[in-house]
Short mmCIF file of C-alpha atoms in Angstrom, two decimals:
data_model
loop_
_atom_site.label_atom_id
_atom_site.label_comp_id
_atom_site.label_asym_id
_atom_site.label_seq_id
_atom_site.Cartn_x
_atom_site.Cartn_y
_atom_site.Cartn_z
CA UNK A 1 40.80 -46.31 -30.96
CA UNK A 2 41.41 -44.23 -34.10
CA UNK A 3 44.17 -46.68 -35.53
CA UNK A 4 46.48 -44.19 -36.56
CA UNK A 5 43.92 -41.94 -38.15
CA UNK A 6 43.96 -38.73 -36.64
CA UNK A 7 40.38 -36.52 -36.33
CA UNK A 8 40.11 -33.76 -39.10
CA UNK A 9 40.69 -30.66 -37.40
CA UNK A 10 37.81 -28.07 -36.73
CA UNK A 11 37.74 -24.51 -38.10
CA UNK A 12 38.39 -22.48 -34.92
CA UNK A 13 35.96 -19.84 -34.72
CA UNK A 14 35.99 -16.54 -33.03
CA UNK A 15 33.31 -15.58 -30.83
CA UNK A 16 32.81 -12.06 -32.93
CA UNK A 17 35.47 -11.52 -35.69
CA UNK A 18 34.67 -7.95 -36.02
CA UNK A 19 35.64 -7.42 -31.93
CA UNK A 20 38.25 -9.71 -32.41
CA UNK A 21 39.48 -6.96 -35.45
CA UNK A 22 38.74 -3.98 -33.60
CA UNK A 23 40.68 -5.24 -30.36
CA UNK A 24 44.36 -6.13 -32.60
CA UNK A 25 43.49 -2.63 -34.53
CA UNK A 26 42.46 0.18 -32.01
CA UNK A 27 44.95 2.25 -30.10
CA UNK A 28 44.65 2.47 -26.60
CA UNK A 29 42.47 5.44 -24.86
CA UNK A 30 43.90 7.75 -22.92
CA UNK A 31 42.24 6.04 -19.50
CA UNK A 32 43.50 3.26 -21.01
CA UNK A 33 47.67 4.25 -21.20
CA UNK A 34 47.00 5.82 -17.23
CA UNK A 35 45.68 3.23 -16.27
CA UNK A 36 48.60 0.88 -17.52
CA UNK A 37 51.03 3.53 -15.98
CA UNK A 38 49.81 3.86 -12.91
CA UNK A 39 51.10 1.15 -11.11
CA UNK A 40 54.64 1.85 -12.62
CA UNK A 41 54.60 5.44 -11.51
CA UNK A 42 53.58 4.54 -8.14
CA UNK A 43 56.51 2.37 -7.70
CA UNK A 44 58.76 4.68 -9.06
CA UNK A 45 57.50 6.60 -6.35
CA UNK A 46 58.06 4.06 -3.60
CA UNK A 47 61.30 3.31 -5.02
CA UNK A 48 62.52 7.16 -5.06
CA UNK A 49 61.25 7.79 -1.26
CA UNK A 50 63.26 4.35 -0.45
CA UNK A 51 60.68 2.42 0.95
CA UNK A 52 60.00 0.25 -2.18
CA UNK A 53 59.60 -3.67 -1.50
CA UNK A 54 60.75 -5.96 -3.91
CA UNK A 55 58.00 -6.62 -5.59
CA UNK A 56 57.39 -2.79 -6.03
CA UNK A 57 60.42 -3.28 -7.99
CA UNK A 58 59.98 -6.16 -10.19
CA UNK A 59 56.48 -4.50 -11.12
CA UNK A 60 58.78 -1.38 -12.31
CA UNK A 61 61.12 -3.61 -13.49
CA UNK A 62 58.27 -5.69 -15.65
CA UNK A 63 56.64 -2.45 -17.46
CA UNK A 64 60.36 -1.48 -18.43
CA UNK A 65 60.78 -4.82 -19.62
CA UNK A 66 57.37 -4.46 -21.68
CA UNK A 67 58.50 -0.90 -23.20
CA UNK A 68 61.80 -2.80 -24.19
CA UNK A 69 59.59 -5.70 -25.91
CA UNK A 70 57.59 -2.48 -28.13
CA UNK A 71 61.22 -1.52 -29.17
CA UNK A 72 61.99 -4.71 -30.70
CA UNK A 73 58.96 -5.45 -32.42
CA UNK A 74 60.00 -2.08 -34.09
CA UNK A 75 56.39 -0.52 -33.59
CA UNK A 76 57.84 1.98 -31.78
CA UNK A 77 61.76 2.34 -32.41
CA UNK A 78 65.01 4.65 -31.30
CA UNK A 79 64.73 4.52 -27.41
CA UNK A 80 66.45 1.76 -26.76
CA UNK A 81 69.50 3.30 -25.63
CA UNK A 82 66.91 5.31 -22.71
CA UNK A 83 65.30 2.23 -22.10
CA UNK A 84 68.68 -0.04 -21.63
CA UNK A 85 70.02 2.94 -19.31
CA UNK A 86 66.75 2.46 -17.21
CA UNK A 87 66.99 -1.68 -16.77
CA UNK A 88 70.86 -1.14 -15.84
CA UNK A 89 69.84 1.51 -13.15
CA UNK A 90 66.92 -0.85 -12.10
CA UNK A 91 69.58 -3.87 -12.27
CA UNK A 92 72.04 -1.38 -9.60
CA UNK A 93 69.42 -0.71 -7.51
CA UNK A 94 68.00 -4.94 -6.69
CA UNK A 95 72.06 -5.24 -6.50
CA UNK A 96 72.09 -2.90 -3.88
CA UNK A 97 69.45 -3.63 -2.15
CA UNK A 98 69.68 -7.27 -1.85
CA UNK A 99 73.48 -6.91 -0.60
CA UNK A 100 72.90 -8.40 2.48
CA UNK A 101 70.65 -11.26 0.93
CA UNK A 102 67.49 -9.90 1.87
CA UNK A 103 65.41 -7.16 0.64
CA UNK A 104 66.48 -3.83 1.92
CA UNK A 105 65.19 -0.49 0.32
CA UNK A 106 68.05 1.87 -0.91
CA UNK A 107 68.50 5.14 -1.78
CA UNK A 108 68.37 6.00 -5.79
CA UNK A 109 71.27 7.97 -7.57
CA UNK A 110 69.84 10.94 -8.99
CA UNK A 111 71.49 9.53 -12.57
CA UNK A 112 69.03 6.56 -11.55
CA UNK A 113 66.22 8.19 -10.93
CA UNK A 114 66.57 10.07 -14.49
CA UNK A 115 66.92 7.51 -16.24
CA UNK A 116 63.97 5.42 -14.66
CA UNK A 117 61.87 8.73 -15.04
CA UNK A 118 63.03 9.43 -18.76
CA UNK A 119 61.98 5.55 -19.57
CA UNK A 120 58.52 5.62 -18.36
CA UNK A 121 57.67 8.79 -19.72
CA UNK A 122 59.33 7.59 -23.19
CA UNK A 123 57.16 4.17 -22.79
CA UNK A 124 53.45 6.30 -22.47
CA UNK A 125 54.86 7.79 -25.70
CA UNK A 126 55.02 3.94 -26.90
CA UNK A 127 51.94 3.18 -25.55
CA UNK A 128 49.76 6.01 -27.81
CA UNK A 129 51.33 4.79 -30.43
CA UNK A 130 50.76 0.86 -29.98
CA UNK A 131 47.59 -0.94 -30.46
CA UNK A 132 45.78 -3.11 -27.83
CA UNK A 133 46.34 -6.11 -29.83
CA UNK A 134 50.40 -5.41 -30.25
CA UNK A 135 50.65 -4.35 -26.86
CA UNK A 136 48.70 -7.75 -25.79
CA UNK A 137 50.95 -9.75 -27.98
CA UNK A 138 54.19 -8.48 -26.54
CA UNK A 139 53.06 -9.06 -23.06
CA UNK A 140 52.33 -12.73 -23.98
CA UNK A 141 55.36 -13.18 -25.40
CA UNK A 142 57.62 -12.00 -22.26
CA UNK A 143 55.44 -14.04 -20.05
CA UNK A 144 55.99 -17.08 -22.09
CA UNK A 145 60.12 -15.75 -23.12
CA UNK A 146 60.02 -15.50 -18.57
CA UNK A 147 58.20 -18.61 -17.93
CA UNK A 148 60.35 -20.96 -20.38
CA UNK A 149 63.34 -19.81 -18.88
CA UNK A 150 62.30 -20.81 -15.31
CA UNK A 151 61.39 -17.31 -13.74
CA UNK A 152 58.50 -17.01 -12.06
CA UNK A 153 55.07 -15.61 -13.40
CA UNK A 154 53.00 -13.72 -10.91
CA UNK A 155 49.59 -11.53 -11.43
CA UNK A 156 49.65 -8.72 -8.40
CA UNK A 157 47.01 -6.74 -6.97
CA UNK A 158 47.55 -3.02 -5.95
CA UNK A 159 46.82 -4.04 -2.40
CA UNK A 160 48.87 -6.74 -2.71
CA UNK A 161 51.63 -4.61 -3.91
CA UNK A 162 50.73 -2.00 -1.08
CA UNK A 163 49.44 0.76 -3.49
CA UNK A 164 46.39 2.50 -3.71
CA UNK A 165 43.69 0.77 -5.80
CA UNK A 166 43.47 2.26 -9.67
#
């Protein structure tokens, strides 16, 4: 028993401070932003043939959520009016095809499809222009923003979301 007294705190150490530097500093390759955007564009794909499940959705849904997060930590700043239009077209589309209370694909308006097209190719302009350690930060903070409201927090697979493996 420490009667009251609590135990001086330890230094935390990083494994290698200069990694640790380079990884918060470096911009992301250019296998590195396809390989990000792959999963979004092939979703975008299921979506627009009208055979995209829901969570072939949500996965879109997430990435525009994560270009949204780059706009407001101002790194990247002036599409949020392109990314907005994209999450409202992505919002019509669940609402449609959850009418009937269960998953059903839908067809996309072509004003939808624009949008959700102009958005991703907007956020790979974000991503050259973000760091790995920014871009790693704003994913950890709408994971924790999702989780602390109650949503649910879910790491996917390509097989898992039907795609073809990266």
């Amino acid at each position: 028993m420490t009667h009251g007294r609590k135990k001086p705190r330890q230094p935390r150490t990083l494994r290698n401070p200069i990694e640790h530097a380079l990884f918060g500093a470096t911009k992301l390759m250019e296998c590195e932003i396809k390989s990000t955007l792959a999963p979004a564009l092939e979703c975008e794909t299921r979506l627009r043939e009208g055979v995209a499940t829901d969570d072939q959705h949500t996965v879109l849904y997430t990435i525009l959520l994560v270009a949204q997060g780059i706009e407001d930590s101002r790194i990247v700043r002036g599409l949020r009016e392109q990314i907005a239009s994209a999450l409202q077209a992505m919002d019509a589309i669940r609402a449609r095809a959850t009418a009937s209370g269960a998953w059903c694909p839908t067809a996309l308006y072509s004003y939808e499809l624009a949008a959700i097209r102009e958005a991703l190719r907007l956020h790979e302009f974000q991503l050259q222009q973000v760091s790995a350690g920014e871009l790693h930060a704003i994913a950890t903070k709408l994971i924790a923003r999702t989780a602390s409201t109650g949503g649910e927090v879910q790491r996917r697979t390509h097989q898992s979301l039907g795609l073809a493996a990266a």
